[in-house]
Amino acid sequence: MRKMMIKIRIASVCALLSIAVQGEMYENEFPFIVREPVADSVVNLSFLNHRPAGKHGILKIRNGNFEFEDGVPVRWFGINVSDNRVFNMHTPELAKTVASKMAALGINIVRLHLLTPEWQTWAPFYVDREKSTLEFNDAALERLDRFTAALKEEGIYLTSELPDAWLTPALSEIPNGTRDGFDLKVLMLFDPEVQEYVKKWVRAFYLRPNRYTGKSLFEDHQFVMLGILNEVSYNYHPQGLTKLNTYYTDKLKPVYKEYLARNGLADRPLDLSLNDDTSAAFWNEVMAKGYRMWRDFARSLGYRGVVSGSNVGENFWHAEPSLAMDFMDNHLYWGYGPWSRGNVRILPGDRWSPLLKKPVNESMEKEKYTKDLFARFAVASMVGMPLISSEHRTAKGGASASLGNNPMQYHEYRATGLPFFATVHAFQDWDGFYVFGSNGTEPPGQYERMGHILDVRNDTSYLATFPLSSWLLRGGVVSPARKKMLLKVSTDDILSTKKVPSFFSDVMFHIPEQHKLELAYPEMEYRMEDYDRIFDFSTSRNLNLKNIAPVIQADTGEFCRNWQEGWWKLNTPAVQGVEGFFDKTRKFDLSDIELAMDSPFGVCFLAAFNSKGIARGERMMFLAVGECCNTLPPGADPKPRGWGLKGAPPVVLKPVAGTLRLKSGKVDVWALGERGERKTKIKEKTSVFQFDTGRDKTIWYEFVRN
């Protein structure tokens, strides 16, 4: 009889595990929406921000990092706020709520993006876009002023590109009167007529005083960084010179002839496809000169902050023109492309996470190419230059009720990745990233979906990790890498990879999680003695690394990733925990805690948001979060539609359970509510806590040391 009972229990556990693995309904699912954390909540990280934004003066660059003129250093944990979201905060209270919530979640910079597109309908940006794009709608400007003023009070800085990414002139404002072969992003780099139009737009937008602060964007120290162009690269955004009207390319040809003569090169036709290396080198010079011209123009209007060129590029050639600027910016989308599973590791039950990405050079397997986060980012990791990503997403889209057609785009394990990336970012001494993004495309009354007046694409499980991720990046809790590696890039390397990814180097795939990695382009200065090892790109593409260990370890010993099993653990004095899948390894012994996971998936970290660390911390946050999805009506097709997400309130989370044991001292344990407020005291004076978020209906706990 006893053997039969044991068999029944084992069978029951296996059945529950099978259900969990398949991503189906769990027992004890519960609704939870991340709302604005209350002021005294342990999850409120607004104390990290400078109030008001700009109090430390102009942003400078010193020793390859961002620093204000009074010497205060800064890293950026930001978010994009785009299109309708900027303008649908139709009351002062809403603008203040969003700004306060962002600060509480650890956000200290907002990228204003896509302000002008025609699909932005809450407050159209122009009076009449068909007549003129130089006459702005005052109702839109009033909401923008109100929002940016609210951000300033919360210590949240601003950035944007020089022209709005969707800036499209009225037909009467286009030099030759036709949209055929007109591309603003390319043309503003060399065409005087287009440049004159953009200058008028820039003056009208950036020099207009904010009605609440009294200062224009260019004179307010809240506006700290400026990009010249959003996503300009060959055959991407936009589609290169071959698509331009001859009205414009005819103006470029004499500039090319001058370039040939100046460099002592024989006369040859300009290859608009840029297959010819000489034409490609010429175009990069045009871009670099264009960036410098626009930087100088912005400075002539009173802007005194730092400037980047463009912010996209998977190869050296696209990154090279931006070396003419102050800092590098590289958009970073991890976990999808090229729309096939490739060699992305899929666990049983169609489960996937970026943590399962094998650190392998895939240049010989292009059909299996996946967008490895660190290899792609390292393309822009230059000697002596700060590095940010003004668009970062761990996985495309947000919550869905199923995996859809592609588990790399829409999956239920999006909570992983952000703490991991924030840690490696700090380990590399990179300078910040902005999550993409807060788009207000939802209809009125949908604030109870994933983001609660923030974003329906950043769901509860993802938002739950924001305070932790911000602390890891901004709090100085992650030690920098001990060893430094340098990858040298030659002119031949740049030109030979101008139309294919350049990051296919074993060094780029293996080093970033282990040691500091920097790149040196031609004519960049560096000291050989500063580096533990120097590689040449041409000889590092295939180092014959046949046996890749399943665990990648940082040289500081503070974190490691098991890519075969799909988990990552962190062990610093202030933050300790683990995220990922626990099919095989379930117990983790860390410096001040032990974790034993009952659930097959979770993101579980104990964090002391102070200088005392976990060993002596008086109030600590314990994050325990897993899968999350919108609720679908009966009979609805669960597959996402494009970038839109189906479903309605309530947001439903699947529970995470396990045991946390403190190695020193005892604590009282509180379950926190949707605003991070103390809701229920669960345990008193204990060193062992059996957590179950489904039982406690929370994603956050507070530990109060006795």
XYZ file of C-alpha atoms in Angstrom:
706
model
C 0.000 0.000 0.000
C 2.837 2.407 0.906
C 4.609 1.662 -2.400
C 1.384 2.352 -4.269
C 0.957 5.721 -2.521
C 4.533 6.672 -3.402
C 3.919 5.724 -7.037
C 0.739 7.786 -7.098
C 2.548 10.824 -5.658
C 5.409 10.467 -8.116
C 2.945 10.180 -10.977
C 1.103 13.284 -9.743
C 4.316 15.305 -9.535
C 5.359 14.180 -13.017
C 1.954 15.110 -14.384
C 2.144 18.594 -12.842
C 5.684 19.047 -14.146
C 4.564 17.941 -17.616
C 1.759 20.519 -17.578
C 4.190 23.230 -16.487
C 6.708 22.253 -19.128
C 4.102 22.509 -21.852
C 3.283 26.084 -20.851
C -0.342 25.233 -20.094
C -2.495 26.192 -17.119
C -0.928 25.886 -13.686
C -2.800 25.579 -10.450
C -2.978 28.791 -8.432
C -2.586 31.187 -11.354
C -3.206 34.702 -10.122
C -3.702 38.227 -11.491
C -1.028 40.811 -10.728
C -0.287 44.169 -12.339
C 2.824 46.223 -11.560
C 1.472 49.611 -10.534
C 3.243 52.694 -9.252
C 5.353 51.588 -6.231
C 4.614 53.553 -3.072
C 7.273 55.920 -1.774
C 8.525 53.788 1.117
C 8.413 50.449 -0.717
C 11.501 48.276 -0.702
C 11.094 47.935 -4.489
C 11.102 51.724 -5.061
C 14.470 52.731 -6.532
C 13.693 56.387 -7.202
C 16.389 57.296 -4.639
C 18.955 56.557 -7.365
C 17.762 59.498 -9.470
C 18.997 63.107 -9.397
C 16.061 65.371 -8.566
C 15.500 67.425 -10.586
C 17.171 66.042 -13.683
C 19.984 68.362 -14.697
C 21.046 69.375 -11.202
C 24.610 68.159 -11.819
C 25.099 70.209 -14.979
C 26.155 69.243 -18.484
C 26.900 65.618 -19.354
C 30.553 65.032 -20.247
C 32.774 62.097 -21.185
C 35.748 61.308 -18.988
C 37.927 58.194 -19.238
C 35.475 56.539 -21.603
C 32.447 56.947 -19.324
C 29.605 59.421 -18.826
C 30.082 61.952 -16.058
C 28.391 65.238 -15.231
C 30.448 68.410 -15.122
C 30.519 68.353 -11.321
C 32.134 64.893 -11.358
C 29.063 62.712 -10.662
C 29.231 59.514 -12.783
C 26.116 58.008 -14.377
C 24.886 54.903 -16.135
C 21.547 54.785 -17.930
C 18.646 52.430 -17.352
C 16.095 53.840 -19.758
C 12.964 53.269 -21.747
C 11.694 54.440 -25.122
C 8.457 56.402 -24.972
C 6.930 56.452 -28.413
C 4.028 57.713 -30.532
C 0.671 57.696 -28.725
C 2.169 57.036 -25.293
C 3.683 60.541 -25.248
C 0.337 62.124 -26.050
C -2.321 59.927 -24.427
C -1.495 61.108 -20.913
C -4.364 63.534 -21.226
C -4.328 64.826 -17.652
C -1.525 66.259 -15.493
C -2.154 63.471 -12.984
C -1.496 60.772 -15.597
C 1.781 62.359 -16.688
C 2.931 62.535 -13.072
C 1.866 58.932 -12.420
C 3.857 57.613 -15.374
C 6.937 59.669 -14.459
C 6.736 58.599 -10.813
C 6.289 54.961 -11.776
C 9.276 55.058 -14.104
C 11.508 56.546 -11.412
C 10.344 53.974 -8.875
C 11.168 51.145 -11.291
C 14.722 52.481 -11.628
C 14.441 54.390 -14.912
C 16.607 57.504 -15.214
C 16.362 58.360 -18.919
C 13.597 58.461 -21.545
C 14.189 58.396 -25.277
C 11.524 60.405 -27.080
C 10.870 58.447 -30.250
C 8.401 58.450 -33.159
C 6.606 61.639 -32.167
C 5.462 62.610 -35.661
C 3.985 59.565 -37.478
C 0.509 59.700 -38.925
C -0.661 56.787 -36.764
C -0.164 58.945 -33.649
C -3.786 60.044 -33.264
C -4.206 61.147 -29.650
C -2.822 64.601 -30.430
C -1.543 64.859 -34.040
C 1.841 66.540 -34.118
C 1.095 68.930 -36.980
C -1.726 71.363 -37.647
C -1.986 69.938 -41.167
C 0.763 67.517 -42.187
C -0.276 67.713 -45.847
C 0.434 71.449 -45.918
C 3.455 71.778 -43.670
C 5.516 69.813 -41.175
C 6.972 73.011 -39.760
C 3.721 74.117 -38.095
C 3.214 72.111 -34.899
C -0.073 71.406 -33.146
C -0.066 73.224 -29.808
C -2.210 70.546 -28.142
C 0.514 67.973 -28.876
C 3.261 70.286 -27.669
C 1.386 71.008 -24.437
C 1.190 67.292 -23.605
C 4.840 66.809 -24.520
C 5.827 69.764 -22.306
C 3.766 68.450 -19.413
C 5.241 64.964 -19.663
C 8.874 66.061 -19.959
C 8.417 68.487 -17.052
C 7.041 65.629 -14.931
C 10.047 63.499 -15.893
C 12.414 66.292 -14.903
C 10.934 66.487 -11.409
C 11.442 62.730 -11.023
C 15.095 62.943 -12.015
C 14.570 61.384 -15.433
C 16.706 62.714 -18.277
C 15.851 62.990 -21.978
C 17.405 62.001 -25.277
C 16.324 61.759 -28.902
C 17.636 61.866 -32.453
C 18.065 65.214 -34.186
C 15.093 64.797 -36.527
C 12.255 62.616 -35.323
C 12.702 59.098 -36.702
C 9.459 59.439 -38.675
C 9.999 62.981 -39.913
C 8.409 63.163 -43.385
C 8.146 66.548 -45.122
C 4.985 67.727 -46.795
C 5.171 67.413 -50.550
C 5.687 71.168 -50.913
C 8.722 70.929 -48.618
C 10.544 68.323 -50.754
C 13.142 69.991 -53.021
C 12.084 68.445 -56.357
C 8.396 68.156 -55.480
C 8.121 64.358 -55.560
C 8.417 61.598 -52.991
C 9.862 59.288 -55.638
C 13.412 58.485 -54.576
C 13.299 60.751 -51.509
C 14.935 59.468 -48.314
C 15.376 62.082 -45.600
C 17.878 60.117 -43.515
C 20.345 59.670 -46.351
C 19.808 63.039 -47.954
C 20.278 65.131 -44.824
C 23.872 63.878 -44.766
C 24.872 65.581 -48.009
C 22.078 67.455 -49.819
C 22.029 71.215 -49.008
C 18.323 71.671 -49.829
C 17.246 68.834 -47.555
C 19.638 70.032 -44.877
C 18.034 73.467 -44.944
C 14.580 71.951 -44.370
C 15.846 69.807 -41.468
C 17.534 72.830 -39.903
C 14.209 74.679 -39.904
C 12.511 71.686 -38.230
C 15.268 71.382 -35.627
C 15.099 75.080 -34.747
C 11.317 74.932 -34.415
C 11.355 71.832 -32.205
C 14.473 72.136 -30.050
C 14.546 75.891 -29.455
C 10.900 76.210 -28.361
C 10.627 76.895 -24.597
C 8.767 74.334 -22.499
C 5.768 76.152 -21.034
C 6.239 74.453 -17.646
C 10.031 74.676 -17.218
C 10.677 77.819 -19.245
C 13.623 76.187 -21.012
C 14.015 74.721 -24.489
C 15.331 71.185 -24.892
C 18.699 72.443 -26.116
C 19.256 74.730 -23.117
C 17.903 72.381 -20.440
C 20.500 70.102 -18.834
C 17.737 67.491 -18.614
C 18.331 66.820 -22.333
C 21.716 65.113 -22.027
C 22.340 63.110 -25.199
C 21.621 63.627 -28.874
C 21.745 61.133 -31.720
C 22.081 62.418 -35.269
C 20.077 59.726 -37.062
C 17.991 56.725 -36.109
C 18.903 53.472 -37.850
C 20.641 54.544 -41.005
C 22.585 51.757 -42.655
C 22.950 50.228 -46.074
C 19.953 48.133 -47.129
C 18.221 48.454 -43.778
C 16.850 51.827 -42.611
C 17.004 53.327 -45.207
C 17.727 51.178 -48.271
C 20.855 52.830 -49.533
C 21.810 55.133 -52.362
C 20.423 53.067 -55.233
C 16.864 54.031 -54.279
C 17.517 57.774 -54.469
C 16.185 59.989 -57.216
C 18.900 61.033 -59.685
C 18.055 64.626 -58.733
C 20.004 63.919 -55.527
C 22.651 61.412 -56.638
C 23.793 63.775 -59.374
C 24.791 66.163 -56.557
C 26.858 63.420 -54.933
C 28.943 62.565 -57.988
C 31.129 65.713 -58.032
C 31.806 65.226 -54.313
C 33.019 61.723 -55.165
C 35.327 63.076 -57.899
C 36.878 65.448 -55.386
C 37.358 62.511 -52.985
C 39.193 60.511 -55.656
C 41.469 63.433 -56.529
C 42.210 64.223 -52.881
C 43.240 60.612 -52.234
C 45.256 60.254 -55.455
C 42.887 57.653 -56.907
C 42.141 57.106 -60.576
C 38.823 58.382 -61.861
C 36.060 55.771 -61.709
C 32.256 55.884 -61.546
C 30.506 56.048 -58.182
C 29.022 52.647 -57.400
C 25.725 53.481 -55.683
C 25.325 49.859 -54.597
C 28.598 50.330 -52.653
C 29.955 46.951 -53.685
C 33.094 48.772 -54.822
C 35.374 49.345 -51.828
C 36.388 52.825 -52.932
C 32.755 53.910 -53.202
C 32.026 52.318 -49.833
C 34.921 54.149 -48.160
C 33.779 57.393 -49.777
C 30.231 57.007 -48.440
C 31.502 56.392 -44.931
C 33.492 59.609 -45.155
C 30.333 61.438 -46.297
C 28.432 60.033 -43.322
C 31.141 60.990 -40.840
C 31.319 64.521 -42.242
C 27.535 64.749 -42.138
C 27.486 63.695 -38.487
C 30.099 66.303 -37.620
C 28.204 69.012 -39.475
C 24.970 68.257 -37.606
C 26.803 68.072 -34.272
C 28.325 71.485 -34.912
C 24.929 72.843 -35.972
C 23.305 71.627 -32.747
C 26.124 73.202 -30.743
C 25.671 76.476 -32.628
C 22.067 76.509 -31.348
C 23.190 76.168 -27.737
C 23.225 72.387 -27.212
C 26.172 71.443 -24.994
C 25.653 67.728 -24.317
C 27.171 64.670 -25.992
C 26.404 63.410 -29.507
C 26.312 60.035 -31.268
C 26.050 59.256 -34.980
C 23.618 56.482 -35.839
C 22.497 53.580 -33.702
C 22.325 50.444 -35.782
C 24.869 48.152 -37.317
C 25.824 44.538 -37.185
C 29.139 45.200 -38.839
C 32.245 47.335 -38.616
C 31.466 49.348 -41.736
C 28.193 50.681 -40.351
C 29.802 51.522 -37.018
C 32.857 53.305 -38.444
C 31.277 56.720 -39.284
C 30.035 57.079 -35.702
C 33.636 57.069 -34.469
C 33.599 60.746 -35.421
C 31.183 61.383 -32.535
C 31.362 61.345 -28.728
C 29.870 57.952 -27.890
C 28.592 54.769 -29.551
C 24.991 53.607 -29.709
C 23.998 50.172 -30.994
C 20.435 48.845 -31.091
C 20.182 45.422 -29.574
C 17.393 42.914 -30.085
C 18.133 39.487 -28.684
C 16.377 36.235 -29.262
C 14.831 36.261 -32.708
C 15.906 36.105 -36.331
C 16.202 34.868 -38.974
C 12.659 33.665 -38.359
C 13.656 30.065 -37.841
C 14.721 28.105 -34.821
C 18.202 27.615 -36.159
C 20.515 26.315 -33.468
C 18.635 28.076 -30.684
C 18.235 25.439 -28.018
C 14.606 24.499 -27.404
C 13.824 22.571 -24.218
C 11.074 19.925 -24.131
C 7.650 21.506 -24.333
C 8.820 24.187 -26.816
C 10.412 26.182 -24.016
C 13.045 28.722 -24.962
C 15.017 31.568 -23.453
C 18.071 33.603 -24.484
C 19.880 31.905 -21.603
C 19.916 28.763 -23.770
C 21.910 30.497 -26.490
C 25.111 28.563 -27.090
C 28.146 30.908 -27.176
C 29.229 29.752 -30.601
C 30.461 31.501 -33.736
C 27.773 30.828 -36.323
C 29.437 32.335 -39.389
C 29.660 28.951 -41.054
C 25.981 28.255 -40.357
C 24.190 31.335 -41.643
C 20.837 29.573 -41.805
C 21.238 28.932 -38.102
C 22.250 32.489 -37.286
C 20.676 33.984 -34.187
C 21.185 37.484 -32.909
C 23.618 36.827 -30.107
C 23.359 39.790 -27.796
C 26.926 40.264 -26.617
C 28.650 39.500 -29.925
C 26.468 42.063 -31.719
C 26.956 44.695 -29.038
C 30.731 44.241 -29.017
C 30.886 45.562 -32.595
C 30.455 49.031 -31.065
C 32.539 48.488 -27.908
C 35.339 50.916 -28.789
C 38.499 51.821 -26.936
C 37.886 55.006 -24.941
C 34.243 55.569 -25.978
C 31.069 55.130 -23.894
C 28.607 52.570 -25.248
C 24.822 52.473 -24.919
C 21.936 50.738 -26.635
C 19.071 53.171 -27.177
C 16.827 50.254 -28.140
C 17.060 46.971 -26.267
C 14.609 44.126 -26.128
C 15.278 40.717 -24.671
C 12.484 39.250 -26.788
C 10.199 40.709 -29.415
C 6.757 41.798 -28.339
C 5.355 40.846 -24.989
C 2.953 38.424 -23.460
C 0.818 36.098 -25.500
C -1.328 33.139 -24.602
C 0.775 30.816 -26.753
C 4.125 30.724 -28.502
C 2.558 31.769 -31.801
C 4.335 30.802 -34.996
C 7.821 31.454 -33.696
C 8.960 30.671 -30.160
C 11.862 33.089 -30.575
C 9.460 36.011 -31.032
C 6.699 35.262 -28.581
C 7.398 33.036 -25.637
C 6.238 32.821 -22.065
C 9.645 33.080 -20.435
C 10.427 36.728 -21.118
C 11.199 37.443 -17.465
C 14.676 36.016 -18.068
C 17.354 38.071 -19.717
C 17.067 41.599 -18.342
C 18.893 41.007 -14.998
C 21.439 38.906 -16.891
C 22.124 41.601 -19.458
C 22.275 44.352 -16.820
C 24.903 42.332 -14.957
C 27.092 41.666 -18.000
C 26.636 45.316 -19.009
C 28.034 46.469 -15.648
C 30.746 43.783 -15.766
C 31.893 45.171 -19.137
C 31.697 48.765 -17.854
C 29.296 49.640 -20.646
C 27.205 52.707 -20.043
C 23.500 51.974 -20.339
C 20.550 50.664 -22.314
C 16.949 51.691 -22.939
C 14.224 49.082 -23.127
C 12.044 49.347 -26.217
C 9.593 50.588 -25.485
C 6.520 52.280 -24.142
C 4.102 52.561 -27.045
C 0.640 53.851 -26.276
C -1.040 52.111 -29.163
C -3.681 50.461 -27.034
C -7.229 51.859 -27.129
C -8.605 53.862 -24.179
C -9.410 51.882 -21.062
C -6.709 49.243 -21.583
C -4.480 50.358 -18.735
C -5.143 47.137 -16.826
C -3.192 45.109 -19.326
C 0.461 44.278 -19.112
C 2.082 47.574 -18.308
C -0.537 49.531 -16.346
C -0.091 53.003 -17.837
C 3.370 52.148 -19.065
C 3.271 49.627 -21.878
C 1.197 46.653 -22.916
C 4.283 45.014 -24.373
C 6.366 45.120 -21.210
C 4.330 42.650 -19.229
C 4.148 42.151 -15.487
C 6.872 39.508 -15.355
C 9.240 41.738 -17.342
C 8.404 44.919 -15.428
C 8.884 43.044 -12.162
C 12.587 42.733 -12.976
C 13.105 46.461 -13.666
C 14.142 47.552 -10.116
C 16.576 44.646 -9.814
C 18.028 45.248 -13.295
C 18.447 48.967 -12.631
C 20.203 48.259 -9.337
C 22.566 45.777 -11.018
C 23.454 48.320 -13.696
C 23.439 51.551 -11.695
C 24.092 50.533 -8.094
C 27.768 49.606 -8.320
C 27.006 46.105 -7.043
C 28.647 44.180 -9.915
C 32.446 44.106 -9.991
C 34.112 45.059 -13.286
C 35.990 42.388 -15.204
C 39.523 41.722 -14.023
C 41.052 40.940 -17.411
C 40.864 43.059 -20.562
C 40.938 41.731 -24.102
C 41.413 43.785 -27.275
C 40.217 42.900 -30.756
C 42.003 44.792 -33.535
C 40.037 45.599 -36.667
C 41.741 46.509 -39.937
C 40.517 48.488 -42.944
C 40.291 45.217 -44.869
C 38.107 43.775 -42.088
C 35.789 46.772 -42.332
C 35.378 46.686 -46.100
C 35.214 42.909 -46.469
C 32.219 42.703 -44.132
C 30.325 45.803 -45.206
C 27.202 43.854 -46.238
C 27.363 40.927 -43.834
C 27.591 40.703 -40.038
C 31.083 41.427 -38.727
C 30.728 39.869 -35.313
C 31.380 36.302 -36.423
C 34.499 35.959 -34.320
C 35.030 33.375 -31.616
C 36.374 36.174 -29.420
C 33.096 38.107 -29.581
C 31.018 35.068 -28.670
C 33.153 33.835 -25.781
C 34.779 36.816 -24.124
C 31.974 39.205 -22.984
C 30.687 36.887 -20.230
C 34.245 36.144 -19.083
C 36.447 39.227 -19.536
C 36.325 42.869 -20.602
C 36.300 43.196 -24.412
C 37.145 46.306 -26.440
C 37.678 46.894 -30.142
C 40.335 49.042 -31.807
C 39.550 50.337 -35.274
C 42.312 51.690 -37.542
C 44.120 54.744 -36.118
C 42.521 54.360 -32.671
C 45.084 54.831 -29.912
C 45.578 52.286 -27.139
C 48.305 51.006 -24.831
C 49.260 47.367 -25.331
C 50.145 47.024 -21.647
C 46.515 47.703 -20.682
C 45.369 44.394 -22.174
C 45.885 40.829 -21.064
C 45.542 39.578 -24.634
C 45.249 41.159 -28.086
C 43.518 39.454 -31.014
C 43.334 40.275 -34.707
C 39.837 39.934 -36.145
C 41.045 38.142 -39.256
C 42.689 35.358 -37.248
C 40.088 35.146 -34.482
C 37.099 34.225 -36.613
C 37.659 30.522 -36.042
C 39.850 29.533 -33.131
C 38.821 25.875 -33.408
C 37.070 25.890 -30.063
C 35.587 22.441 -30.402
C 34.643 21.650 -26.829
C 32.623 24.495 -25.353
C 32.117 24.030 -21.629
C 28.460 24.075 -20.584
C 29.169 26.696 -17.907
C 30.597 30.126 -18.767
C 32.215 31.809 -15.756
C 33.031 35.511 -15.249
C 36.635 36.117 -14.214
C 35.388 37.856 -11.051
C 33.600 34.691 -9.963
C 30.379 36.639 -9.357
C 28.223 35.051 -12.072
C 28.051 32.160 -14.481
C 25.673 30.780 -17.124
C 24.850 27.146 -17.878
C 23.770 27.366 -21.515
C 22.971 23.657 -21.770
C 20.426 23.750 -18.959
C 19.379 27.370 -19.475
C 20.035 29.014 -16.112
C 22.224 31.848 -14.855
C 23.235 32.648 -11.269
C 24.606 35.756 -9.599
C 26.535 35.926 -6.356
C 27.531 39.441 -5.225
C 27.412 40.862 -1.687
C 24.271 42.870 -2.528
C 22.381 40.590 -4.957
C 22.224 36.804 -5.043
C 19.961 34.488 -6.973
C 19.228 32.571 -10.137
C 17.014 32.728 -13.216
C 16.090 30.260 -15.918
C 15.036 26.626 -16.164
C 15.494 24.094 -13.386
C 14.817 20.735 -15.030
C 18.134 19.314 -13.817
C 19.860 21.659 -11.383
C 17.487 22.831 -8.653
C 19.733 23.693 -5.695
C 22.071 26.693 -5.635
C 24.535 27.435 -2.821
C 25.475 31.139 -2.735
C 27.484 33.229 -0.274
C 24.639 34.309 2.013
C 21.701 32.191 0.866
C 20.722 28.786 -0.438
C 17.991 28.425 -3.055
C 16.126 25.230 -3.819
C 13.689 25.545 -6.729
C 10.482 23.525 -6.889
C 9.211 25.205 -10.060
C 10.720 24.324 -13.457
C 11.189 28.034 -14.294
C 11.658 31.276 -12.417
C 13.557 34.498 -11.810
C 14.479 34.554 -8.124
C 16.868 37.064 -6.527
C 17.393 38.487 -3.068
C 18.632 42.091 -3.226
C 19.767 44.586 -0.616
C 19.286 48.046 -2.121
C 21.868 49.616 0.180
C 25.538 49.443 1.055
C 25.172 46.851 3.817
C 24.597 43.911 1.504
C 22.624 40.763 2.165
C 24.706 39.708 5.191
C 23.658 42.820 7.145
C 20.777 44.275 5.146
C 17.856 45.449 7.282
C 15.256 45.578 4.468
C 15.660 43.426 1.368
C 13.589 42.631 -1.707
C 13.057 39.062 -2.803
C 11.895 38.815 -6.408
C 10.158 35.607 -7.497
C 8.455 35.768 -10.874
C 7.792 33.431 -13.783
C 5.470 33.208 -16.750
C 2.806 35.753 -17.586
C 0.049 36.261 -20.155
C -3.017 38.307 -20.963
C -6.416 36.672 -20.592
C -8.040 35.639 -23.867
C -11.799 35.439 -24.382
C -13.191 31.934 -25.022
C -12.546 30.708 -28.538
C -10.080 33.458 -29.424
C -7.085 32.713 -31.626
C -4.079 33.087 -29.292
C -1.537 33.869 -32.029
C -0.188 37.435 -31.959
C -1.036 39.765 -34.811
C 2.166 41.413 -35.985
C 3.566 43.335 -33.043
C 0.143 43.613 -31.441
C -0.834 41.428 -28.523
C -4.205 39.865 -28.070
C -6.040 39.524 -24.811
C -7.541 41.612 -22.068
C -7.431 41.966 -18.283
C -6.694 40.370 -15.976
C -2.984 39.758 -16.457
C -2.322 36.239 -15.192
C 0.935 34.969 -13.682
C 1.974 31.401 -13.121
C 3.360 30.688 -9.647
C 6.984 30.190 -8.697
C 7.823 28.072 -5.677
C 10.917 26.992 -3.767
C 12.873 27.420 -0.542
C 15.246 30.208 0.415
C 17.527 29.777 3.419
C 19.488 32.654 4.937
C 22.895 31.622 6.253
C 22.977 34.322 8.911
C 20.254 36.005 10.936
C 16.484 35.813 10.821
C 13.877 37.908 9.081
C 10.203 38.733 9.024
C 8.718 38.103 5.584
C 6.039 40.275 3.992
C 4.153 39.613 0.772
C 3.967 42.865 -1.192
C 1.058 44.153 -3.226
C 0.846 45.572 -6.740
C 2.281 48.904 -5.546
C 5.079 47.269 -3.608
C 3.231 47.939 -0.354
C 3.295 45.522 2.577
C 0.210 43.359 2.247
C 0.534 40.278 4.467
C 3.117 39.175 7.007
C 3.802 35.556 6.128
C 6.627 34.579 8.472
C 8.264 35.943 11.617
C 11.840 35.481 12.778
C 12.772 32.796 10.296
C 15.892 31.875 8.357
C 14.061 29.436 6.077
C 11.296 30.662 3.786
C 9.239 28.364 1.579
C 7.943 30.748 -1.064
C 4.985 30.150 -3.342
C 3.856 33.179 -5.331
C 0.596 31.466 -6.253
C -0.223 30.968 -2.590
C 0.828 34.499 -1.657
C -0.465 36.258 -4.824
C 2.665 38.317 -5.297
C 5.905 38.644 -7.253
C 7.762 40.634 -4.592
C 8.518 39.903 -0.949
C 10.171 42.073 1.675
C 12.625 40.589 4.174
C 13.017 42.640 7.369
C 15.987 41.578 9.477
C 15.305 41.281 13.199
